[in-house]
Each structure stands twice: as C-alpha cells, then as structure tokens.
C-alpha cells in the first residue's frame, strides 16, 4: 500500500474513533464492566435478552414464577420485601437458569423503608439537601439489608396544583429546589461508589406528569418544549448528571404523545443530549395504557412503540415478553435496539455488584431496621421540615407553666396516617404519635379528647371537647388529612380542612384557652379560614415515624422551627395555579382593589384591569419559601461585587444576616434572580441559591454567597440554552415575596 493511502486510512480511523468516541458514562461504568456486558450479551438468545426487559410484580407462591425465572423470562421483580423470598427468587435465577443473571429487585422506597421519614414534600421543606441525603442513605441501608437494590425514587415531578394528590411525593413547585433534592436522594440511595448498601435510584416520572390538566392524576399535559426544557426537565437532568441509574416513564401524554412512547424525551433528550446510559423502565402498565390513550391499537403495537422510543424494561404490561421476538423477526424492531436495552439493564446489575452478591444475609438485615441512629435522623428531619405559619407569641410553650394539656383532633393519635402516602413498609406499631410523645414527656398532664374520630367525621356538637378545653391550660389540636387523602389517584377539588375539622377548631377557640394547631397533610391546604381560630399553626407534611417526638420538641421549644414552604399556599382552590415564578404578563397584579374593599354603592367603575380575582386577588396566603421562627432575622448591607458580569463570570453577594430575636435559630437564606428582558418572557423571579444559616440569639454575621452566571441560562426564542445579556434583578431574603432587589447587568 503506498504511503498516501496509509495516511488516508489513519485519518479515517481517527475520525471514526472520534465519532464513536464514548460519551462520558453518567453511571460511571468502566471498560471492564463493558467487556463483561459484551461477553454476556454475546451468549444470550433473543428470548433471554427479551426476558431481561420484563419486570414482574411478585407475590403469592414462588413456584408460580419458577419456570419463568429458570427460562430467563424475568429481569426484575417488584413488591417483594421478604428477604428469604428474595433470596429464593434470586437462587432460581442465579443457580438454575442457563446464564445465571441475577434479578434486579425493586420497591417504592419513597421516603424511608421501615423508618419512615417525612413525605418528600416535607423533605423539601427542610431546604437541607445534606439532611435529605442522610435520610436516603438510611432508607438504602434498611432496604438493601432485605435484598431490595432498586427504589422507584426520587419523584421529581414539578407540581403547581395542590389538587393533584401526588404533590405529596415530590419536592414542590420550584425547579431549583427540586433539582437539589433529587441530586441529594440519588447520592443517598446509590452512594458515591456503589456497594452492597447501594440502591439504584429511579428518577420519575419522566416527564411533566405534575402538570396534569385540572390537577387530576393521569390526565393529559400540554407543556411546550420550552416549558419542558426550562422548568420540568432540569431536575431530571441534574439527577442524571448526579449518576442516577434508572428513570421511569410517566403515565401522561404530553401534547398528544404518551411518555412511554416518546422518542423525543427518551432518545433525543435523555440519551443523545444527556448521555444517560442507565435503564428506563415504564410505569405500571403504562405501556399497555397507550392503548387506552389511543396511541397504539393493541399490545403488540404499543410494545413496538415503546421499544423503538427507548424503553428498556416493561413493568407489568408483558408487552415485550409477548411480542418483541415477533417484532424483531418481522423487522419492526431491530435486534440492535434490544441489545442496547439489555446493555442498559446489565450495566445497572453489574455496577450494583449483583453478580458478585446476589443474596442477602437475612439475620444481619433484620438487625439494622429501625436502628436508633435511623430514628434519630428521622426525628431531626421532621424537626427541620415543620413550617411555623403563625405564632402570636404563644409558642414555644413553657413546660413549667402548663399543668393540663388538652390533645385533640383526628391526627393526634393516627400512627398509620401520620406516615403519609407511599410508605408501604412503614409499620404503624413503630410510629410515635404526638399523643404518645406528649404523654411520655408530660406524664399526668395530658388529657386526650379526640373531638373527631377521623377527618371526615361529620359532627355539629363538640360539647365534650370544649368542656375539656375550658379545663386545660393549652389546647394542642392535630388536624389534617389521613394518608389516603393524598398520593396516587387521590386528588381533591376542595382544599379546605376536610369534614368538620374547621368547626372543631372554631369550637375549641370558643373555650377561651390558647390553641396551637398542627396540620399534618400531603399537600398545602387552604387554611385561611382556620387561622383566626388558633394562636399558632405548625404545618407538617406527613412527618412519618418520628412525628410525635419532633412536634413535641418544636411546640415546647427544644427546637426552633426552620421549615420553609416548598410550594405556594393558596387562599382558595380557585386560585390554582398560583406559584411564585410566574411570568410578569402585560398587566401584572399589584394589589388592586378587591370586592371586599369597596362598599355596596360603588359604581360600575373598573375595580382594576390587571391579572387577578376580584374576590381573592392574586396573592397567596403564604408564598413559596416562607416560614416563621421563634426568633427573627434581618438582612442588611447587601451588595454585589460588581454591576456588570461577563457570561462566564460569577455573581457574588455580600450581606449581613442578623438574628434579631432572643433565641438561637436557623434561617434559610434564599437568592432569587429576575431576567428583566429576554428573547422570550421570563419569570418574575427564580430561586438560584439557598442555604441554611444558624445564628445565636443576637448574633450578626457577614455572609458571602455566589453563583455562576451560567446558572441564569435558559432556552430562549431560538431554542438554544444560553445566558442572554441585559438587565437583571436579585433578591436575598427569607422567602420569595420579601426583600428589595439589587440590579446588575450581564454583558
Ligand atoms: C405506580 C406509580 C409509580 C410506582 C409504580 C410501582 O403506579 O405511578 O410511581 O413507582 O407504580 O409501584
């Protein structure tokens, strides 16, 4: 071969190498793992490959599954938590099947396994990613000790409609907070380097599920690509970049395309743009539901659509098991598509070490459940997640000055319901309720008169509990929702305290003693009408196992509340959707006159021609990021280190935070930014940084916060993500509605 040809060949080879250059693996795989995948794949029949793509919900007699397991027709099981049974399932796969591929055992470990933490909306209220990571690690230690190596968590669906029951399962309305919480949970579940206590995270529901029209679960969504890219996708991207091993497709159709058949999100965004090399699983029968959606005629068709769109594993439709082989034979699905899916599945199994450690030590596993350190972590998490929404000074209570405490309300002693939604493995026998905690702390001082047996009990007379209130020094009323009233498919059109709870609170108020209300719920309820009937109100998104001791510590001042609202609290459900990072509009509301502010004789003059409601206005009851403390904080001497920043620069803020009260406390400092003019309209402000700062009573501290200008990038009119030059405003405050803006420019 003459010289020029060799040169040409070398150039071609280097170009080919460059084009096929492996993207950096988001799972952090290595050459050795990839070789093991190649080697195993080369020995698999098409039927065995398809078997890996099939997930089955376990239950009943294992013998029912034995043949399918031996034939390699099951790649994963879910809903099995008995370690002996999990070992038995694994033993059939590892020791009796042809290739010995272990199962990936999945479970909804959503906010704790046996030790139940606050529901994810409560976790978000801590604004403490490190603490949330610690809790996810506890969940992983307990769950993996029983053989569960995959959790269908974190749920990162942005939710701006509290009618939607699954708002309970996510981190609320804000993209930045949601992303930080998702990263923390991925780190907690998976660990920095996978080991036998690692549980593969599953970021869900991909994508846009929380924007269900009408707040009705499973309903259609109509998010534009720009809205997806600027609001709903970033938390998923952050979790993928944090190393999340798996994702789950969502039930909803967005703009007419069900996520389980959506190649744009599953291939272009997830694989091509983000480089994700983990596995994608459908939601429960979401493949089959594409028939109901009217997106495919039958199971064979929806199996083809899902496989070609980029789904790797089918949860409970059995569409892949039943039809993929035929679809490959007829060329409707390429075998290379199957190979890619199986690689993703095997990659997760190899990286989790399942081939080396498929079994679990049952006795050792039992020993770690409810470990004291786990319960203590859960208690600390509740203490940081509870939000003080009202306090006229009655809190914290002085234990030395109360002789009789009336404990009342349907959530005072509800050990199952206090765990909240999606806490399958939390055992109510381990729950410590407020009543139990208060009785233990104040023996002989607590009187318990429920007032209502459960939240929806209809009662018109409360003589017994009012009489008890008159005899008490203080009334502690625990109200809210049972666990069943939020979560999947549990949506509400009325967000007031359900049943006669508001009437109970009003009756208690009539007794003339101080009333401290605590609401435990799975969503922000509309509690405006209840505020006049209590001197203080604490909001606990279903707090989990240790809710009782934590609430007692908060009410009696051992701990100073620091929780902040991760979602806007509405005045009425008619304001939905109302969230802080809305667009300005051409006629922004600025407090115009309400009907209540005018007398009956007012003429037919306009009451205001801006974007609001005549009866309720357009301000919330409590804004995003809001929460009181037993002390007070002040921000002063704010300044930026420059007036103009380059696009690759960093914005640094200096300010003094003062604890101006007489108690030590923790403030969640929040930084919001507004891009005043963009190639598309921009939100009035967006959270771009937050951190918890603890100060002693009277302490002042100068703080420096900074963030890269690149955090202000967004997808503009041209569909390209970038920072656009221009004028910006910035707030540093304790919630999304406070503070005065600083101005700066980006060149
Ligand atoms: C459910 C939920 C999903 C859950 C899955 C497995 O329908 O939508 O969040 O992980 O099924 O239980």
XYZ file of C-alpha atoms and ligand atoms in Angstrom:
759
model
C 0.000 0.000 0.000
C 1.595 3.323 -0.940
C 2.205 5.968 1.660
C -0.693 8.395 0.921
C -3.203 5.542 1.294
C -1.820 4.632 4.711
C -2.135 8.259 5.715
C -5.702 8.390 4.448
C -6.560 5.202 6.354
C -5.060 6.610 9.543
C -7.090 9.806 9.164
C -10.280 7.830 8.525
C -9.672 5.599 11.555
C -9.048 8.566 13.836
C -12.178 10.290 12.537
C -14.195 7.124 13.129
C -12.810 6.839 16.600
C -13.686 10.468 17.275
C -17.240 9.950 16.008
C -17.792 6.785 18.003
C -15.962 8.251 20.996
C -17.799 7.032 24.036
C -19.732 9.828 25.737
C -18.748 10.015 29.397
C -20.917 7.456 31.172
C -23.463 9.039 33.533
C -23.358 5.767 35.515
C -19.566 5.841 35.728
C -19.127 2.460 34.066
C -15.641 1.231 33.135
C -14.012 -0.805 30.377
C -14.056 -3.962 32.475
C -17.791 -3.740 33.103
C -18.441 -3.036 29.440
C -16.430 -6.087 28.456
C -18.454 -8.236 30.842
C -21.659 -6.864 29.306
C -20.417 -7.613 25.777
C -19.351 -11.098 26.719
C -22.640 -11.957 28.424
C -24.733 -10.401 25.670
C -22.911 -12.449 23.062
C -24.111 -15.628 24.771
C -27.754 -14.583 25.122
C -30.530 -15.796 22.864
C -33.080 -13.258 21.668
C -35.606 -14.750 24.092
C -33.176 -14.374 27.005
C -32.466 -10.768 26.025
C -36.184 -10.008 25.979
C -36.584 -11.752 29.327
C -34.304 -9.162 30.909
C -36.693 -6.448 29.668
C -39.588 -7.913 31.621
C -40.458 -6.828 35.179
C -42.968 -8.762 37.279
C -44.750 -7.838 40.472
C -44.057 -10.668 42.925
C -46.497 -12.112 45.413
C -48.063 -15.440 46.112
C -46.319 -18.769 45.765
C -42.800 -18.583 44.317
C -43.473 -21.792 42.432
C -45.765 -19.728 40.198
C -42.698 -17.928 38.902
C -40.116 -20.705 38.980
C -40.377 -21.753 35.333
C -40.276 -18.183 34.004
C -37.264 -17.449 36.206
C -35.466 -20.611 35.076
C -36.185 -19.771 31.438
C -34.726 -16.292 31.873
C -38.057 -14.581 31.187
C -37.840 -12.175 34.165
C -35.214 -9.454 34.538
C -36.667 -7.769 37.610
C -39.308 -8.187 40.282
C -41.022 -5.546 42.378
C -43.170 -5.604 45.517
C -41.290 -8.404 47.244
C -39.747 -7.380 50.577
C -39.299 -10.667 52.434
C -35.531 -11.352 52.362
C -35.991 -15.119 52.449
C -38.301 -14.972 49.449
C -35.995 -12.572 47.643
C -33.116 -15.000 48.190
C -35.315 -17.807 46.864
C -36.187 -15.819 43.728
C -32.514 -14.992 43.218
C -31.389 -18.578 43.763
C -33.572 -19.847 40.933
C -32.184 -17.201 38.552
C -28.546 -17.453 39.607
C -28.274 -21.227 40.128
C -30.954 -22.793 37.925
C -31.160 -20.609 34.798
C -28.819 -21.070 31.795
C -26.906 -17.806 32.228
C -27.296 -17.164 35.958
C -28.249 -13.496 35.601
C -29.481 -12.151 38.973
C -32.754 -10.270 39.350
C -32.972 -6.542 39.981
C -35.345 -6.295 42.943
C -37.286 -3.031 43.034
C -39.571 -1.345 45.566
C -41.190 2.033 46.186
C -38.907 3.173 48.974
C -40.139 6.737 48.650
C -39.418 8.391 51.987
C -37.824 5.687 54.065
C -38.161 1.916 54.240
C -39.092 0.744 57.758
C -38.001 4.003 59.384
C -40.355 6.415 57.636
C -39.194 9.971 57.056
C -41.433 12.928 56.176
C -43.079 12.624 52.770
C -40.902 14.153 50.023
C -42.826 17.444 50.140
C -41.811 17.609 53.798
C -38.225 16.711 52.927
C -38.204 19.628 50.503
C -39.471 21.940 53.265
C -36.160 21.406 55.074
C -34.266 23.125 52.234
C -31.463 20.872 53.523
C -30.041 18.579 50.796
C -27.401 17.148 53.144
C -30.065 16.026 55.610
C -32.218 14.596 52.830
C -29.195 12.691 51.529
C -28.652 11.284 55.014
C -32.244 10.091 55.103
C -31.968 8.478 51.681
C -28.859 6.656 52.896
C -30.805 5.342 55.903
C -33.506 4.116 53.536
C -30.912 2.394 51.368
C -29.224 0.713 54.333
C -32.535 -0.666 55.608
C -33.928 -1.691 52.209
C -30.758 -3.265 50.769
C -30.352 -5.213 54.006
C -33.538 -7.007 52.981
C -32.473 -7.576 49.385
C -34.049 -4.559 47.699
C -31.491 -2.969 45.344
C -33.668 -0.571 43.329
C -36.006 2.129 44.573
C -38.593 3.948 42.447
C -37.477 7.275 43.875
C -36.828 10.274 43.715
C -40.044 11.552 42.205
C -39.107 14.919 40.679
C -42.359 15.989 39.100
C -42.735 19.749 39.459
C -46.184 20.298 41.000
C -48.026 23.633 40.938
C -51.526 22.316 41.522
C -52.250 21.095 45.081
C -55.395 19.390 43.884
C -53.030 16.758 42.463
C -52.605 14.103 45.124
C -49.055 13.263 44.065
C -47.805 16.732 45.026
C -47.086 14.862 48.263
C -44.419 12.720 46.585
C -42.310 15.418 45.022
C -40.340 18.500 46.022
C -42.975 21.077 45.152
C -43.191 23.859 42.612
C -39.650 25.013 42.100
C -37.136 23.745 39.570
C -34.016 24.674 41.555
C -35.178 23.183 44.863
C -36.472 20.067 43.094
C -33.127 19.550 41.375
C -31.113 19.878 44.594
C -33.398 17.444 46.392
C -33.180 14.963 43.536
C -29.387 15.061 43.482
C -29.305 14.538 47.249
C -31.568 11.488 47.112
C -29.594 9.940 44.245
C -26.383 10.346 46.244
C -28.034 8.959 49.355
C -29.549 5.918 47.672
C -26.590 4.999 45.452
C -23.644 6.189 47.498
C -20.631 7.790 45.863
C -19.409 4.361 44.690
C -21.939 1.529 44.518
C -21.592 -1.128 47.211
C -23.920 -3.740 48.714
C -25.764 -0.978 50.604
C -26.394 0.871 47.347
C -29.854 1.019 45.891
C -30.290 2.158 42.282
C -32.289 5.363 42.166
C -35.168 5.737 39.713
C -35.914 9.301 38.708
C -39.606 9.661 37.937
C -41.992 10.292 36.341
C -40.332 11.242 33.113
C -41.774 13.805 32.292
C -44.251 16.570 33.055
C -46.662 14.354 34.998
C -47.313 17.008 37.646
C -48.838 19.377 35.094
C -51.910 17.131 34.727
C -54.766 19.283 33.484
C -57.193 20.078 36.303
C -54.868 18.538 38.866
C -56.466 15.196 38.075
C -53.997 12.346 38.169
C -53.123 10.601 34.889
C -54.659 13.492 32.935
C -53.133 14.988 29.808
C -50.456 17.664 29.904
C -49.749 20.360 27.335
C -46.252 21.553 28.046
C -44.333 23.245 25.266
C -40.780 22.112 24.576
C -39.538 25.401 26.026
C -41.525 24.893 29.236
C -40.233 21.335 29.442
C -36.656 22.460 28.962
C -36.776 25.477 31.298
C -38.928 24.117 34.122
C -39.662 20.360 34.074
C -36.550 18.702 32.606
C -33.728 20.392 34.595
C -34.338 18.407 37.827
C -34.191 15.155 35.830
C -31.013 16.284 34.099
C -29.466 17.159 37.450
C -30.337 13.721 38.833
C -28.936 12.009 35.724
C -25.726 14.040 35.994
C -25.611 13.009 39.683
C -25.397 9.423 38.437
C -28.987 8.189 38.726
C -29.003 4.644 37.402
C -32.596 4.469 36.192
C -35.601 6.528 35.107
C -39.307 5.740 34.929
C -41.640 6.960 32.210
C -44.776 8.830 33.227
C -48.419 7.929 32.610
C -49.354 11.213 30.973
C -49.494 12.100 27.320
C -47.853 15.448 26.715
C -49.061 17.346 23.679
C -50.600 14.102 22.466
C -47.615 11.785 22.983
C -47.564 9.384 25.970
C -44.157 9.487 27.651
C -43.789 5.710 27.342
C -43.764 6.113 23.570
C -41.993 9.451 23.344
C -38.700 9.147 21.467
C -38.044 12.890 21.812
C -37.623 12.702 25.590
C -36.365 9.105 25.790
C -33.820 9.211 22.997
C -33.052 12.768 21.892
C -33.052 14.412 25.331
C -32.161 11.558 27.670
C -29.616 9.619 25.577
C -28.316 11.990 22.905
C -28.216 15.231 24.863
C -27.622 14.000 28.421
C -25.654 10.840 27.582
C -27.667 8.728 30.035
C -26.535 5.075 29.942
C -28.745 3.598 32.641
C -32.062 1.856 32.207
C -35.551 3.248 31.523
C -38.485 1.353 32.992
C -42.136 2.054 32.251
C -44.555 2.919 34.961
C -47.014 0.193 35.997
C -48.608 -0.957 32.716
C -48.009 2.485 31.213
C -47.094 0.658 28.000
C -50.483 -1.044 27.971
C -52.197 2.250 28.821
C -51.041 3.619 25.482
C -53.857 1.541 24.025
C -56.323 3.435 26.214
C -54.627 6.693 25.261
C -55.392 5.770 21.670
C -51.702 5.862 20.765
C -51.488 2.171 19.727
C -54.123 -0.303 18.643
C -53.030 -3.311 20.706
C -50.295 -4.692 22.944
C -48.088 -5.651 20.025
C -48.278 -2.128 18.616
C -47.564 -0.391 21.929
C -44.683 -2.788 22.585
C -43.207 -1.746 19.248
C -43.752 1.944 20.011
C -42.201 1.671 23.473
C -39.153 -0.317 22.333
C -38.431 1.990 19.425
C -38.988 5.085 21.589
C -36.295 3.926 24.017
C -37.950 1.964 26.818
C -35.671 -0.755 28.232
C -37.943 -2.529 30.722
C -41.697 -3.173 30.836
C -43.439 -3.002 34.215
C -46.474 -5.257 34.168
C -47.798 -4.985 30.613
C -45.890 -8.119 29.426
C -45.883 -6.467 26.010
C -42.185 -7.098 25.467
C -42.372 -10.721 26.625
C -45.379 -11.429 24.425
C -44.464 -9.581 21.209
C -40.878 -8.367 20.956
C -39.466 -11.596 19.476
C -42.043 -11.492 16.701
C -41.456 -7.760 16.199
C -37.727 -8.393 15.770
C -38.347 -11.311 13.386
C -40.532 -9.122 11.147
C -38.092 -6.211 11.315
C -40.427 -3.820 13.138
C -37.887 -3.593 15.929
C -34.174 -4.035 15.260
C -32.262 -6.532 17.391
C -29.720 -3.781 17.946
C -32.467 -1.918 19.785
C -32.966 -4.936 22.040
C -29.206 -5.227 22.561
C -28.980 -1.590 23.623
C -31.813 -2.044 26.120
C -30.270 -5.187 27.585
C -26.882 -3.479 27.863
C -28.506 -0.752 29.957
C -30.127 -3.331 32.219
C -26.956 -5.431 32.599
C -24.907 -2.269 33.250
C -27.056 -1.478 36.294
C -26.845 -5.071 37.538
C -23.071 -5.243 37.117
C -22.464 -1.830 38.729
C -24.613 -2.788 41.726
C -22.436 -5.884 42.178
C -25.426 -8.208 41.892
C -23.413 -10.868 40.056
C -20.955 -10.994 42.962
C -23.522 -10.541 45.769
C -26.985 -11.697 44.685
C -28.074 -12.842 48.134
C -28.735 -11.055 51.412
C -27.898 -12.017 54.980
C -31.376 -12.221 56.475
C -30.406 -12.062 60.159
C -27.999 -9.158 59.642
C -30.717 -7.421 57.643
C -33.210 -7.576 60.477
C -30.717 -6.007 62.882
C -30.434 -2.715 61.007
C -34.147 -1.967 60.761
C -35.249 0.964 62.998
C -31.691 1.408 64.295
C -31.588 4.205 66.921
C -29.439 6.301 64.592
C -32.082 5.894 61.870
C -34.887 7.014 64.164
C -32.781 9.955 65.336
C -32.128 11.006 61.735
C -35.851 10.766 61.031
C -36.642 12.914 64.058
C -34.135 15.578 63.049
C -35.603 15.611 59.569
C -39.114 16.193 60.890
C -37.829 18.981 63.134
C -36.361 20.762 60.088
C -39.345 20.066 57.849
C -42.127 21.522 60.004
C -43.166 25.047 58.983
C -44.308 27.624 61.515
C -47.003 29.543 59.646
C -48.498 31.534 62.520
C -47.391 32.395 66.016
C -48.832 35.252 68.026
C -46.291 34.544 70.733
C -47.938 31.549 72.352
C -45.117 29.284 71.096
C -42.856 27.888 72.307
C -44.854 26.638 75.272
C -43.211 26.753 78.679
C -43.421 23.235 80.064
C -43.104 24.571 83.580
C -46.216 26.691 83.217
C -48.687 24.195 81.819
C -50.447 21.850 84.187
C -53.069 20.484 81.843
C -52.617 19.979 78.115
C -55.625 19.045 76.002
C -54.600 16.983 72.985
C -57.326 16.742 70.372
C -58.034 16.312 66.658
C -58.112 13.317 64.297
C -54.344 13.375 63.663
C -53.291 13.433 67.319
C -53.012 9.670 67.528
C -53.084 8.312 63.953
C -49.998 6.076 63.731
C -50.724 4.822 60.226
C -51.891 8.095 58.713
C -49.004 10.088 60.168
C -46.706 8.029 57.913
C -48.281 9.595 54.860
C -48.671 8.214 51.366
C -46.263 5.696 49.742
C -44.952 4.272 52.995
C -45.685 0.615 52.211
C -43.094 -0.763 54.602
C -43.553 1.634 57.486
C -45.106 -0.230 60.390
C -47.579 1.810 62.405
C -46.548 -0.128 65.507
C -43.276 1.815 65.369
C -44.868 5.212 64.820
C -44.653 7.652 67.727
C -47.706 9.905 67.556
C -47.980 13.378 69.112
C -50.249 11.976 71.805
C -47.760 9.229 72.682
C -44.831 11.645 72.719
C -46.638 14.236 74.857
C -47.884 11.646 77.335
C -44.366 10.280 77.684
C -42.922 13.742 78.160
C -45.623 15.088 80.463
C -46.994 12.154 82.465
C -50.237 13.078 84.158
C -50.595 16.409 82.364
C -52.127 15.281 79.056
C -55.876 14.948 78.545
C -56.923 13.356 75.244
C -60.365 14.100 73.843
C -60.261 13.431 70.065
C -63.160 15.681 69.117
C -63.326 13.830 65.811
C -62.596 10.143 65.300
C -61.311 10.817 61.793
C -61.027 13.809 59.495
C -64.269 13.250 57.555
C -66.440 12.527 60.581
C -69.360 14.899 60.432
C -70.209 16.408 63.811
C -72.114 19.533 64.735
C -71.659 19.495 68.511
C -68.370 19.439 70.361
C -69.550 19.949 73.929
C -67.264 17.306 75.354
C -64.057 18.605 73.836
C -64.941 22.262 74.519
C -65.541 21.418 78.165
C -62.149 19.702 78.250
C -60.574 22.774 76.654
C -62.023 25.008 79.352
C -60.337 22.859 81.983
C -56.955 22.890 80.199
C -54.147 25.475 80.176
C -53.466 24.966 76.477
C -55.099 23.128 73.578
C -52.981 21.234 71.060
C -55.148 20.405 68.035
C -53.753 17.968 65.437
C -55.697 18.200 62.187
C -55.243 17.480 58.501
C -55.579 14.551 56.121
C -55.350 10.840 56.551
C -52.690 9.221 54.342
C -55.336 8.030 51.864
C -56.317 11.613 51.001
C -53.124 12.282 49.057
C -50.823 10.273 46.824
C -51.508 8.467 43.568
C -55.012 8.938 42.158
C -56.046 10.793 45.335
C -56.859 14.270 44.042
C -59.164 16.778 45.727
C -61.271 19.573 44.284
C -61.754 21.192 47.702
C -58.595 22.011 49.655
C -60.189 23.165 52.909
C -59.673 21.074 56.028
C -61.993 18.195 55.193
C -65.112 17.360 57.215
C -65.840 19.208 60.460
C -62.241 19.980 61.380
C -62.610 23.742 60.927
C -65.755 23.622 63.043
C -63.828 21.719 65.711
C -61.109 24.372 65.717
C -63.694 27.164 65.997
C -65.350 25.342 68.887
C -62.022 24.922 70.651
C -61.312 28.598 70.185
C -64.629 29.413 71.880
C -63.331 27.827 75.086
C -61.054 30.821 75.547
C -57.778 28.985 76.052
C -54.667 29.237 73.815
C -54.993 26.918 70.796
C -51.955 25.577 68.950
C -52.955 23.897 65.685
C -50.748 21.422 63.878
C -51.797 20.346 60.395
C -50.470 17.062 59.026
C -51.268 16.712 55.337
C -49.955 15.559 51.985
C -50.467 18.924 50.300
C -50.797 22.631 51.114
C -54.415 23.009 52.230
C -56.393 26.245 52.102
C -56.344 27.122 55.793
C -57.087 30.855 55.725
C -60.428 30.402 57.490
C -58.723 28.443 60.278
C -56.035 30.965 61.130
C -58.291 33.197 63.282
C -59.160 30.146 65.403
C -55.681 29.389 66.607
C -52.905 31.389 68.213
C -50.262 29.397 66.385
C -50.153 26.962 63.485
C -47.461 24.442 62.560
C -47.596 22.673 59.184
C -46.153 19.163 58.997
C -46.333 17.409 55.627
C -46.994 13.891 56.911
C -43.968 13.572 59.220
C -43.510 9.793 59.392
C -42.387 7.504 62.206
C -40.918 10.151 64.497
C -43.511 12.876 64.002
C -44.616 12.846 67.625
C -41.314 13.465 69.410
C -40.281 16.047 66.813
C -43.515 18.020 67.130
C -43.277 17.922 70.922
C -39.729 19.298 70.680
C -40.898 22.086 68.397
C -44.008 23.016 70.403
C -42.061 23.171 73.667
C -39.067 24.961 72.187
C -36.330 22.336 72.372
C -36.039 23.009 68.668
C -36.722 26.259 66.829
C -38.755 25.740 63.608
C -36.875 26.427 60.363
C -39.018 24.784 57.670
C -39.996 26.786 54.587
C -42.897 26.288 52.171
C -41.728 24.256 49.143
C -44.993 25.126 47.430
C -47.282 28.152 47.448
C -50.154 28.070 49.957
C -53.324 29.332 48.288
C -56.133 31.417 49.757
C -58.640 29.367 47.840
C -58.528 26.469 45.398
C -59.939 28.814 42.768
C -56.529 30.487 42.538
C -54.939 27.344 41.037
C -52.390 27.546 39.517
C -50.608 30.163 41.604
C -46.852 29.904 42.028
C -44.102 32.410 42.704
C -42.080 32.017 39.496
C -44.908 33.070 37.193
C -44.402 35.387 34.222
C -44.943 39.103 34.620
C -47.724 39.342 31.980
C -48.637 42.627 30.325
C -50.827 43.595 33.294
C -49.239 42.328 36.478
C -51.334 42.361 39.623
C -50.123 44.824 42.218
C -52.693 44.675 44.958
C -55.669 46.234 43.185
C -58.959 46.694 44.961
C -60.918 43.626 45.912
C -64.645 43.379 46.222
C -64.251 43.263 49.992
C -62.559 46.653 49.868
C -65.429 48.553 48.238
C -68.816 49.459 49.630
C -72.022 48.226 48.042
C -72.798 51.547 46.473
C -69.613 51.645 44.470
C -70.391 52.490 40.882
C -69.593 50.282 37.967
C -66.100 51.767 37.703
C -63.414 49.249 36.989
C -62.075 47.531 40.009
C -58.776 47.090 38.337
C -57.670 45.807 34.978
C -54.814 43.541 35.892
C -54.357 39.791 36.210
C -56.238 38.917 39.444
C -59.500 37.757 41.006
C -61.988 40.366 42.253
C -62.815 38.199 45.260
C -59.448 36.735 46.263
C -56.822 38.795 44.442
C -53.697 37.073 43.128
C -51.526 36.932 46.188
C -51.179 33.627 48.061
C -51.918 33.005 51.731
C -48.250 32.062 52.211
C -45.641 32.438 49.440
C -43.047 29.895 48.365
C -40.059 29.788 50.711
C -41.991 31.163 53.690
C -41.680 30.015 57.281
C -41.514 31.729 60.674
C -39.126 31.087 63.545
C -39.224 31.638 67.300
C -36.682 34.335 66.618
C -36.461 36.951 63.867
C -33.871 37.593 61.193
C -32.855 40.756 59.389
C -30.894 41.244 56.169
C -28.763 44.336 55.800
C -25.844 45.883 53.972
C -26.484 43.905 50.811
C -24.116 44.499 47.912
C -22.860 42.842 44.760
C -19.198 42.593 43.888
C -19.857 44.164 40.504
C -22.516 45.953 38.500
C -21.659 44.137 35.272
C -20.751 40.476 34.807
C -19.431 38.522 31.827
C -21.368 35.430 30.753
C -18.643 33.191 32.169
C -18.461 35.176 35.377
C -19.654 34.604 38.926
C -22.088 36.770 40.881
C -21.004 37.347 44.477
C -23.322 38.813 47.070
C -22.304 40.195 50.414
C -24.761 40.936 53.218
C -25.197 40.851 56.955
C -27.685 38.423 58.445
C -28.762 39.236 61.977
C -30.639 37.142 64.491
C -32.641 39.973 65.992
C -34.530 37.862 68.491
C -33.809 36.167 71.811
C -33.481 32.601 70.589
C -30.914 30.744 68.548
C -32.346 29.898 65.172
C -31.736 28.837 61.585
C -32.700 30.902 58.560
C -32.987 29.526 55.040
C -31.354 32.283 53.039
C -32.756 32.374 49.520
C -31.376 34.090 46.409
C -33.824 34.929 43.617
C -32.990 36.397 40.218
C -35.095 38.076 37.551
C -34.003 38.371 33.919
C -35.882 41.543 33.051
C -35.872 41.317 29.272
C -35.367 38.089 27.319
C -35.863 36.766 23.812
C -38.899 35.169 25.470
C -40.797 36.397 28.524
C -39.184 35.357 31.778
C -40.462 34.612 35.313
C -40.764 37.495 37.771
C -38.101 35.698 39.783
C -36.448 32.312 40.092
C -34.649 30.656 43.005
C -30.967 30.293 42.144
C -29.365 29.550 45.519
C -30.336 28.738 49.075
C -28.577 27.761 52.239
C -29.379 27.247 55.894
C -27.587 29.631 58.265
C -27.706 29.113 62.038
C -27.183 32.128 64.297
C -27.143 32.528 68.053
C -29.616 34.952 69.611
C -28.435 38.463 68.796
C -25.642 37.242 66.512
C -24.778 39.152 63.340
C -22.760 37.551 60.576
C -21.473 38.905 57.272
C -22.106 36.302 54.585
C -20.807 35.915 51.056
C -22.885 33.896 48.591
C -22.021 33.350 44.963
C -23.286 31.522 41.914
C -22.022 31.225 38.340
C -23.678 33.456 35.741
C -24.207 30.242 33.747
C -26.949 29.315 36.259
C -29.030 32.022 34.567
C -29.013 30.267 31.192
C -32.382 29.334 29.695
C -33.844 28.139 26.411
C -34.813 31.289 24.526
C -36.626 32.007 21.287
C -34.042 30.155 19.206
C -34.343 27.025 21.376
C -30.728 27.227 22.423
C -29.803 27.236 26.118
C -27.683 30.285 26.910
C -27.330 33.323 29.132
C -28.765 36.381 27.410
C -27.123 39.750 28.099
C -29.142 42.533 29.686
C -30.502 43.831 32.975
C -31.179 41.616 35.974
C -32.510 41.982 39.483
C -31.521 39.937 42.503
C -33.110 39.409 45.908
C -31.636 37.871 49.044
C -34.408 37.116 51.529
C -36.135 34.613 53.787
C -38.924 33.930 51.295
C -39.939 34.582 47.674
C -42.065 37.638 48.473
C -39.604 39.616 50.621
C -36.564 41.788 50.136
C -35.552 44.680 47.940
C -33.886 43.996 44.581
C -30.297 44.724 43.666
C -29.624 45.408 39.986
C -26.832 44.147 37.762
C -26.063 43.631 34.098
C -24.702 40.755 32.082
C -22.644 41.727 29.098
C -47.247 3.312 40.428
C -46.636 4.693 40.415
C -45.133 4.687 40.407
C -44.644 3.490 41.184
C -45.020 2.249 40.400
C -44.582 0.955 41.103
O -48.379 3.286 39.616
O -47.064 5.583 39.406
O -44.695 5.940 40.969
O -43.229 3.558 41.343
O -46.418 2.199 40.151
O -45.283 0.811 42.303
